[in-house]
Amino acid sequence: MLSKEENERITHVGPGTPMGEALRRYWLPALLADELPEPDCPPVRVRMLGEDLVAFRDTEGRVGLLAAHCPHRGASLFFGRNEECGLRCVYHGWKFDVAGRCLDMPNEPPESSFKDRVRQTAYPCVEAGEMIWTYMGPPAQQPPVVDLEWMRAPRGHLNVSKTYEQCNYLQALEGGVDTAHSAYLHRFFGGARANRTTERFRVNAGAPKLEVHTTDYGFSYAGLRTLPDDGGQYVRVYQFIMPAHQMRAYEGYCGRPMIQGHVWVPIDDEQTWVYNWAYVADGSALLPEEIEKEMTETGRAAADMLDGRFYPARNRANDYQLDRQAQRTLTYTGIQGVNTQDMAIQESMGAIFDRTREHLGTSDVAVIAMRHLLLDATHAVEAGREPLGVHGSADRVRPAETVLPAGAAWPEAMQADLLARW
Amino acid sequence: MLSKEENERITHVGPGTPMGEALRRYWLPALLADELPEPDCPPVRVRMLGEDLVAFRDTEGRVGLLAAHCPHRGASLFFGRNEECGLRCVYHGWKFDVAGRCLDMPNEPPESSFKDRVRQTAYPCVEAGEMIWTYMGPPAQQPPVVDLEWMRAPRGHLNVSKTYEQCNYLQALEGGVDTAHSAYLHRFFGGARANRTTERFRVNAGAPKLEVHTTDYGFSYAGLRTLPDDGGQYVRVYQFIMPAHQMRAYEGYCGRPMIQGHVWVPIDDEQTWVYNWAYVADGSALLPEEIEKEMTETGRAAADMLDGRFYPARNRANDYQLDRQAQRTLTYTGIQGVNTQDMAIQESMGAIFDRTREHLGTSDVAVIAMRHLLLDATHAVEAGREPLGVHGSADRVRPAETVLPAGAAWPEAMQADLLARW
Amino acid sequence: MLSKEENERITHVGPGTPMGEALRRYWLPALLADELPEPDCPPVRVRMLGEDLVAFRDTEGRVGLLAAHCPHRGASLFFGRNEECGLRCVYHGWKFDVAGRCLDMPNEPPESSFKDRVRQTAYPCVEAGEMIWTYMGPPAQQPPVVDLEWMRAPRGHLNVSKTYEQCNYLQALEGGVDTAHSAYLHRFFGGARANRTTERFRVNAGAPKLEVHTTDYGFSYAGLRTLPDDGGQYVRVYQFIMPAHQMRAYEGYCGRPMIQGHVWVPIDDEQTWVYNWAYVADGSALLPEEIEKEMTETGRAAADMLDGRFYPARNRANDYQLDRQAQRTLTYTGIQGVNTQDMAIQESMGAIFDRTREHLGTSDVAVIAMRHLLLDATHAVEAGREPLGVHGSADRVRPAETVLPAGAAWPEAMQADLLARW
């Protein structure tokens, strides 16, 4: 349970809010790299942490992320012309480069120095892991760019996507560090998924025991499930990387273990972008069949989306196309798509869930730990200190899952499994 | 006219508001019985007095009405599985019975007593008159269940329905205790309705004289209309039963006098469910033709509804399909459906009408009396007293209409007509 | 830049706000005359300065503009019956004339004097220039009706229309007194428009020099553009007439100089009606071809509208059907319709633009002057004085454009051109 004050502190993300300021101290995905497919392509709207921005790729291929409203009289630069290394406002022709410098101001006399005194808000961007990352915090505190194993996978080895979710980011993130729900929310009564070994482990084991180990980047936590017939202990270790990034191991769709994860980026207090990524754990390239199965099973295939990409066709307005007959016979929820199930239940908590009304149990210890780290980060930033993880060692870890003898200590037994391989 | 403060007091219905607390002292319809047609059928969303609830019928046929959000982490129980005498949240499998007890908590260790310490908000429900009634007030003050003549009619003798209205309940209720408007808003220039005897009485008589007699359940009020050519006085007596229930006599659609009524239940401050009921005054069963004519003439037939049941196809978004040519030649409003006419005009007053701007006349005395009773009820509850009608004798009355000699006193002359017959 | 307080003062228009009270001191268009095509035609909803009104034309052809809600119990008079020199509320039959007098109150006894004591808010209306104008201010301060050259044009000599815009009026008005943007926002890379002489002047000249001359009705301002090869100076003189009226000269669509203008009328703080008018400068009748070309080029033809008249099909919800390929090759914006381009960019500033964030330059001097006059008007009205222009001489002026020798003083050189001709 959080107090009303804590709940507001942890969920509000706009400029000047405690969590908004803390989130601005990390590099976060702003869009997928292929949303800006080539130099001088059309600019793209980005809304992030409650700010309206416009992203563009200039003639040299550099990515700019500017405040949306022209500093002159506020016209949106989304309508701008992307041309000759700058984005030009169509109202009066003011032109800005990726750093926010005004390159041209044709409605002012040529001798005017006005354009040197105008600077548009611009956030630095880098491309990595097929995404464009940005840093929206104070320039003096700009940390090194995030660099994780999945981001270092060669092109073609990675499957990335992005999904719209209509609620506060924290509800989504809480679902992400909550291994217990998979046995219920995602249960299938038959079919390929139900027959995977680790799915059976999770569904049959009953309540998992959770262990959280705090690190310099967030925490690792393990869901420990005792297998029947002295079969030992099924251990699934997740990585939580500050401020809103989850990594987990998965048995895979074609018999090859995979590593998957999400980054949850607040659009504003009541909307979230979910960035999804996956790769094969041994470093080999993904097969088309693996990508297709992942997208279909999670509910993120083109056919699942209103726009073919980002906006789920099964959404709040249609109760996620809940099928009560399917709920009786095929899946626990009657909702298609594993990530659509997550989204449905997270959105059902309301735009911003009131955590004064919750009742947390032993299976929620990772959720609790994650909230503590986030709240600590807000206090650190308010006190002028650096929040956790900004210089952490997340680049050296990965998640893993395995079966250990009953009673074995997972951190020691899985030490090698939990190290990044490249 | 109400003051701004009185208007807020009487129109706001959420938890903790004066009127919200007063309304919670009465049994109110929560849904139609057939919305939960059989044991273990899909749960149904209910929003009532500003609270989000979920109704379900368990394996034994009992009806539960639970707060919508799971006490664990707030997922909506609407998405739940209705199985084996309980509604199970699909997020982590917590299961609740109709009384709100937690029967299962599979994500906690078997030895945990946590589930005994968690209790979901649950409101008691009873079925009567083909509706499911609930009491949302303090358990210690729970009154006897409402029991009216129409609710005691045998199955098949009653026609019930439910209609969505997009404004505050009080505007709807005021229309319900306002006999004067029927001669204008509901006037037809021809056809079956225009030719009914009592319709002609109302249309031709001019301004009615109103008399209100307060009772222990609300009030009876009569609209007195002098008929031409020394034809005596047409008297129509309505019953208003606290807090939001109206009963009136009607000539009927097939020559058999009927009794009809509405209960208006606030969804929240700006939306209302209208529950409609009707039966034949002499206690005989309704003919299919009578039901069909009632539904068509009132505008509540399946074809009049977007969803075939509850949401009018003629609504605010399309100006109720107002036909100006029909308004000149067929009906006073040009809007089809007598109750759609009511809804149109009530919604046209705005989401919550500002009663500081009204000008009430002599035909509004029942409206004024009704507001006094409602405001009195809020003061009674605030003072720790029981509001009017909770233990009233409404079970013994019915409405009636007749023609009396000029000058006859209706309460005496109609005494027998106004008594319930079963 | 405006302070936060000034920005609120100048943009909020509801009853009792400083700008709302100032605007109420002027005659403003309420609707087009042909929206009420004949006596006893259907009433029309009008929302204006944040007030909900209903306009009707009575049996004698007089126009009434009444507060929308019946003074009795608040039903909307939009649903009323327009009959026998009055608009009758369909709820209880109360009937009002164009002056707001209650003519009939059939639900009250015939001897009642109640109807003489009820008066509905009614604003005086006049028809001129194919529009219906109203005055919503204090009766004692009612000024003479606006009377401008275009309004005196014979029927058939004028083309008028009305367009919905989804933002605060001031953003629209600022675009209207901003000659500098036409060279960017409205630039065509080919076609008829690009080849017109004055279009080429504007596009090729670079930054214009602006001069503002304040008058007793607002101001005249000139955009001065030096033509190449000692071609002299292209001077375009606009008239700004308080509080929200612009006039400009245009080369015309068929080689005949025209005069065009707009009046921007706030619907409320976040919506605006744009009234458009045009006529041939020499006083001859418009050709059908001129009207058709004007409507098509501005984006106001029937085919450009969702409803064939007022609501643009290219609107915020579809990014104004922005075509990025057309933006590269055909027009500066890729948006069809010159006035749709204005609307797009004005709406893109947000519902109410935050002017604390703007950076004004030398090309914005007319915008700055206009804001000063509007803010001055609010202070005048607060101080009990008459705001500028209420008794001004705008009836005697027109806008003009010409080429003058370099260095010539335009007010003297163009004196005759700037006088109304009829």
CSV table of N, CA and C in Angstrom, one decimal, chain C residues 267-356:
chain,number,residue,atom,x,y,z
C,267,ILE,N,-16.7,31.2,-30.3
C,267,ILE,CA,-17.8,30.4,-29.9
C,267,ILE,C,-17.7,30.3,-28.3
C,268,ASP,N,-16.5,29.9,-27.9
C,268,ASP,CA,-16.2,30.0,-26.5
C,268,ASP,C,-14.7,30.2,-26.4
C,269,ASP,N,-14.0,29.8,-25.3
C,269,ASP,CA,-12.6,30.1,-25.2
C,269,ASP,C,-11.8,29.2,-26.2
C,270,GLU,N,-12.3,28.1,-26.6
C,270,GLU,CA,-11.5,27.1,-27.4
C,270,GLU,C,-12.1,26.8,-28.8
C,271,GLN,N,-13.1,27.6,-29.2
C,271,GLN,CA,-13.6,27.4,-30.6
C,271,GLN,C,-14.0,28.7,-31.2
C,272,THR,N,-14.0,28.8,-32.5
C,272,THR,CA,-14.2,30.1,-33.2
C,272,THR,C,-15.0,29.9,-34.5
C,273,TRP,N,-15.9,30.8,-34.8
C,273,TRP,CA,-16.4,30.8,-36.1
C,273,TRP,C,-15.7,31.9,-36.9
C,274,VAL,N,-15.3,31.5,-38.1
C,274,VAL,CA,-14.7,32.4,-39.0
C,274,VAL,C,-15.7,32.8,-40.1
C,275,TYR,N,-16.1,34.1,-40.1
C,275,TYR,CA,-17.0,34.6,-41.2
C,275,TYR,C,-16.1,35.2,-42.3
C,276,ASN,N,-16.4,34.7,-43.5
C,276,ASN,CA,-15.6,35.2,-44.7
C,276,ASN,C,-16.4,36.0,-45.6
C,277,TRP,N,-15.9,37.0,-46.2
C,277,TRP,CA,-16.6,37.8,-47.2
C,277,TRP,C,-15.7,38.2,-48.3
C,278,ALA,N,-16.2,38.5,-49.5
C,278,ALA,CA,-15.4,39.0,-50.6
C,278,ALA,C,-16.3,39.7,-51.6
C,279,TYR,N,-15.7,40.7,-52.3
C,279,TYR,CA,-16.5,41.3,-53.4
C,279,TYR,C,-15.4,41.9,-54.4
C,280,VAL,N,-15.9,42.3,-55.5
C,280,VAL,CA,-15.0,42.9,-56.5
C,280,VAL,C,-14.8,44.3,-56.2
C,281,ALA,N,-13.5,44.7,-56.3
C,281,ALA,CA,-13.2,46.1,-55.8
C,281,ALA,C,-13.8,47.2,-56.5
C,282,ASP,N,-14.1,47.0,-57.8
C,282,ASP,CA,-14.8,48.1,-58.5
C,282,ASP,C,-16.3,48.1,-58.4
C,283,GLY,N,-16.8,47.2,-57.6
C,283,GLY,CA,-18.2,47.3,-57.4
C,283,GLY,C,-19.1,46.4,-58.3
C,284,SER,N,-18.5,45.8,-59.3
C,284,SER,CA,-19.3,45.0,-60.2
C,284,SER,C,-19.6,43.6,-59.5
C,285,ALA,N,-20.6,43.0,-60.0
C,285,ALA,CA,-21.1,41.7,-59.4
C,285,ALA,C,-20.0,40.6,-59.6
C,286,LEU,N,-20.0,39.7,-58.7
C,286,LEU,CA,-19.0,38.6,-58.7
C,286,LEU,C,-19.5,37.6,-59.8
C,287,LEU,N,-18.6,37.1,-60.6
C,287,LEU,CA,-18.9,36.0,-61.5
C,287,LEU,C,-19.0,34.7,-60.8
C,288,PRO,N,-19.8,33.8,-61.3
C,288,PRO,CA,-19.8,32.4,-60.7
C,288,PRO,C,-18.4,31.8,-60.6
C,289,GLU,N,-17.7,32.1,-61.7
C,289,GLU,CA,-16.3,31.5,-61.7
C,289,GLU,C,-15.4,32.1,-60.6
C,290,GLU,N,-15.6,33.3,-60.4
C,290,GLU,CA,-14.8,33.9,-59.3
C,290,GLU,C,-15.1,33.3,-57.9
C,291,ILE,N,-16.4,33.1,-57.7
C,291,ILE,CA,-16.9,32.5,-56.4
C,291,ILE,C,-16.3,31.1,-56.3
C,292,GLU,N,-16.5,30.4,-57.4
C,292,GLU,CA,-16.0,29.0,-57.4
C,292,GLU,C,-14.5,28.9,-57.1
C,293,LYS,N,-13.8,29.7,-57.8
C,293,LYS,CA,-12.3,29.7,-57.6
C,293,LYS,C,-11.9,30.1,-56.2
C,294,GLU,N,-12.6,31.1,-55.7
C,294,GLU,CA,-12.3,31.5,-54.3
C,294,GLU,C,-12.5,30.4,-53.3
C,295,MET,N,-13.7,29.8,-53.5
C,295,MET,CA,-14.1,28.7,-52.5
C,295,MET,C,-13.1,27.5,-52.6
C,296,THR,N,-12.7,27.2,-53.8
C,296,THR,CA,-11.9,26.0,-54.0
C,296,THR,C,-10.4,26.3,-53.5
C,297,GLU,N,-9.9,27.5,-53.9
C,297,GLU,CA,-8.5,27.8,-53.5
C,297,GLU,C,-8.4,28.0,-52.0
C,298,THR,N,-9.4,28.6,-51.4
C,298,THR,CA,-9.4,28.8,-49.9
C,298,THR,C,-9.7,27.5,-49.1
C,299,GLY,N,-10.3,26.5,-49.8
C,299,GLY,CA,-10.7,25.3,-49.1
C,299,GLY,C,-12.0,25.4,-48.4
C,300,ARG,N,-12.9,26.2,-49.0
C,300,ARG,CA,-14.2,26.4,-48.4
C,300,ARG,C,-15.4,25.9,-49.2
C,301,ALA,N,-15.1,25.2,-50.3
C,301,ALA,CA,-16.2,24.7,-51.2
C,301,ALA,C,-17.0,23.6,-50.5
C,302,ALA,N,-18.2,23.3,-50.9
C,302,ALA,CA,-19.0,22.4,-50.3
C,302,ALA,C,-18.3,21.0,-50.2
C,303,ALA,N,-17.5,20.6,-51.2
C,303,ALA,CA,-16.8,19.4,-51.1
C,303,ALA,C,-15.7,19.3,-50.1
C,304,ASP,N,-15.3,20.5,-49.6
C,304,ASP,CA,-14.3,20.5,-48.6
C,304,ASP,C,-14.8,20.4,-47.2
C,305,MET,N,-16.2,20.3,-47.1
C,305,MET,CA,-16.8,20.4,-45.7
C,305,MET,C,-17.5,19.1,-45.4
C,306,LEU,N,-17.4,18.7,-44.2
C,306,LEU,CA,-18.1,17.4,-43.7
C,306,LEU,C,-19.6,17.6,-43.9
C,307,ASP,N,-20.1,18.7,-43.6
C,307,ASP,CA,-21.5,18.9,-43.7
C,307,ASP,C,-21.9,19.8,-44.9
C,308,GLY,N,-21.0,19.9,-45.8
C,308,GLY,CA,-21.3,20.7,-47.0
C,308,GLY,C,-21.2,22.2,-46.8
C,309,ARG,N,-21.0,22.6,-45.5
C,309,ARG,CA,-21.0,24.0,-45.3
C,309,ARG,C,-20.0,24.5,-44.3
C,310,PHE,N,-20.0,24.0,-43.1
C,310,PHE,CA,-19.3,24.8,-42.0
C,310,PHE,C,-18.1,24.0,-41.4
C,311,TYR,N,-18.1,22.7,-41.4
C,311,TYR,CA,-17.1,21.9,-40.7
C,311,TYR,C,-16.1,21.3,-41.7
C,312,PRO,N,-14.9,21.7,-41.7
C,312,PRO,CA,-13.9,21.3,-42.7
C,312,PRO,C,-13.7,19.7,-42.6
C,313,ALA,N,-13.6,19.1,-43.7
C,313,ALA,CA,-13.3,17.7,-43.8
C,313,ALA,C,-11.8,17.5,-43.6
C,314,ARG,N,-11.0,18.4,-43.9
C,314,ARG,CA,-9.6,18.4,-43.5
C,314,ARG,C,-9.4,19.1,-42.2
C,315,ASN,N,-9.3,18.3,-41.1
C,315,ASN,CA,-9.3,18.9,-39.8
C,315,ASN,C,-8.3,18.3,-38.9
C,316,ARG,N,-8.3,18.7,-37.7
C,316,ARG,CA,-7.2,18.3,-36.7
C,316,ARG,C,-7.2,16.8,-36.6
C,317,ALA,N,-8.4,16.1,-36.6
C,317,ALA,CA,-8.5,14.7,-36.4
C,317,ALA,C,-7.8,13.9,-37.5
C,318,ASN,N,-7.6,14.5,-38.7
C,318,ASN,CA,-6.9,13.7,-39.7
C,318,ASN,C,-5.7,14.5,-40.2
C,319,ASP,N,-5.1,15.3,-39.3
C,319,ASP,CA,-3.9,16.1,-39.7
C,319,ASP,C,-4.2,16.9,-41.0
C,320,TYR,N,-5.4,17.3,-41.2
C,320,TYR,CA,-5.8,18.2,-42.4
C,320,TYR,C,-5.4,17.5,-43.7
C,321,GLN,N,-5.4,16.2,-43.6
C,321,GLN,CA,-5.0,15.4,-44.8
C,321,GLN,C,-3.7,15.8,-45.4
C,322,LEU,N,-2.8,16.1,-44.5
C,322,LEU,CA,-1.4,16.5,-44.9
C,322,LEU,C,-0.8,15.5,-45.8
C,323,ASP,N,-0.3,15.9,-47.0
C,323,ASP,CA,0.3,15.0,-47.9
C,323,ASP,C,1.8,15.4,-48.0
C,324,ARG,N,2.6,14.5,-47.5
C,324,ARG,CA,4.1,14.9,-47.4
C,324,ARG,C,4.7,15.0,-48.8
C,325,GLN,N,4.2,14.2,-49.7
C,325,GLN,CA,4.7,14.2,-51.1
C,325,GLN,C,4.3,15.6,-51.7
C,326,ALA,N,3.1,16.0,-51.5
C,326,ALA,CA,2.6,17.3,-52.0
C,326,ALA,C,3.5,18.4,-51.3
C,327,GLN,N,3.8,18.2,-50.1
C,327,GLN,CA,4.6,19.2,-49.4
C,327,GLN,C,6.0,19.4,-50.0
C,328,ARG,N,6.5,18.3,-50.6
C,328,ARG,CA,7.8,18.5,-51.2
C,328,ARG,C,7.7,19.1,-52.6
C,329,THR,N,6.6,18.9,-53.3
C,329,THR,CA,6.6,19.3,-54.7
C,329,THR,C,5.5,20.4,-55.1
C,330,LEU,N,4.4,20.5,-54.3
C,330,LEU,CA,3.3,21.4,-54.8
C,330,LEU,C,3.1,22.6,-53.9
C,331,THR,N,3.1,22.4,-52.6
C,331,THR,CA,2.8,23.5,-51.7
C,331,THR,C,3.7,23.5,-50.5
C,332,TYR,N,3.9,24.6,-49.9
C,332,TYR,CA,4.8,24.6,-48.7
C,332,TYR,C,4.3,23.7,-47.6
C,333,THR,N,3.0,23.6,-47.4
C,333,THR,CA,2.5,22.8,-46.3
C,333,THR,C,2.1,21.4,-46.7
C,334,GLY,N,1.8,21.1,-47.9
C,334,GLY,CA,1.2,19.8,-48.3
C,334,GLY,C,-0.3,19.7,-47.9
C,335,ILE,N,-0.9,20.8,-47.5
C,335,ILE,CA,-2.3,20.9,-47.1
C,335,ILE,C,-3.1,21.7,-48.1
C,336,GLN,N,-4.2,21.1,-48.5
C,336,GLN,CA,-5.0,21.8,-49.6
C,336,GLN,C,-5.9,22.9,-48.9
C,337,GLY,N,-6.0,24.0,-49.6
C,337,GLY,CA,-6.9,25.1,-49.2
C,337,GLY,C,-6.1,26.1,-48.4
C,338,VAL,N,-6.1,27.3,-48.9
C,338,VAL,CA,-5.3,28.4,-48.3
C,338,VAL,C,-5.8,28.6,-46.8
C,339,ASN,N,-7.1,28.7,-46.7
C,339,ASN,CA,-7.7,29.0,-45.3
C,339,ASN,C,-7.6,27.7,-44.4
C,340,THR,N,-7.5,26.5,-45.0
C,340,THR,CA,-7.3,25.3,-44.3
C,340,THR,C,-5.9,25.3,-43.7
C,341,GLN,N,-4.9,25.9,-44.5
C,341,GLN,CA,-3.6,26.0,-44.1
C,341,GLN,C,-3.5,27.0,-42.8
C,342,ASP,N,-4.3,28.1,-42.9
C,342,ASP,CA,-4.3,28.9,-41.7
C,342,ASP,C,-4.9,28.2,-40.5
C,343,MET,N,-6.0,27.5,-40.7
C,343,MET,CA,-6.6,26.8,-39.6
C,343,MET,C,-5.7,25.8,-39.0
C,344,ALA,N,-5.0,25.0,-39.9
C,344,ALA,CA,-4.1,23.9,-39.4
C,344,ALA,C,-3.1,24.5,-38.5
C,345,ILE,N,-2.5,25.6,-38.9
C,345,ILE,CA,-1.3,26.1,-38.2
C,345,ILE,C,-1.8,26.8,-36.9
C,346,GLN,N,-3.0,27.4,-37.0
C,346,GLN,CA,-3.5,28.1,-35.8
C,346,GLN,C,-4.0,27.1,-34.8
C,347,GLU,N,-4.6,26.0,-35.2
C,347,GLU,CA,-5.1,25.0,-34.3
C,347,GLU,C,-3.8,24.3,-33.7
C,348,SER,N,-2.8,24.2,-34.5
C,348,SER,CA,-1.6,23.4,-34.0
C,348,SER,C,-0.9,24.1,-32.8
C,349,MET,N,-1.3,25.4,-32.6
C,349,MET,CA,-0.7,26.1,-31.4
C,349,MET,C,-1.4,25.6,-30.1
C,350,GLY,N,-2.4,24.8,-30.2
C,350,GLY,CA,-3.1,24.4,-29.0
C,350,GLY,C,-4.4,25.1,-28.8
C,351,ALA,N,-5.3,24.6,-27.9
C,351,ALA,CA,-6.6,25.2,-27.7
C,351,ALA,C,-6.5,26.7,-27.4
C,352,ILE,N,-5.6,27.0,-26.4
C,352,ILE,CA,-5.3,28.4,-26.1
C,352,ILE,C,-3.8,28.5,-26.0
C,353,PHE,N,-3.2,29.2,-27.0
C,353,PHE,CA,-1.7,29.3,-27.0
C,353,PHE,C,-1.2,30.0,-25.8
C,354,ASP,N,-0.1,29.5,-25.2
C,354,ASP,CA,0.5,30.1,-24.1
C,354,ASP,C,1.5,31.1,-24.6
C,355,ARG,N,1.1,32.4,-24.5
C,355,ARG,CA,2.0,33.4,-25.1
C,355,ARG,C,3.1,33.9,-24.2
C,356,THR,N,3.3,33.2,-23.1
C,356,THR,CA,4.5,33.5,-22.3
C,356,THR,C,5.7,32.9,-23.0
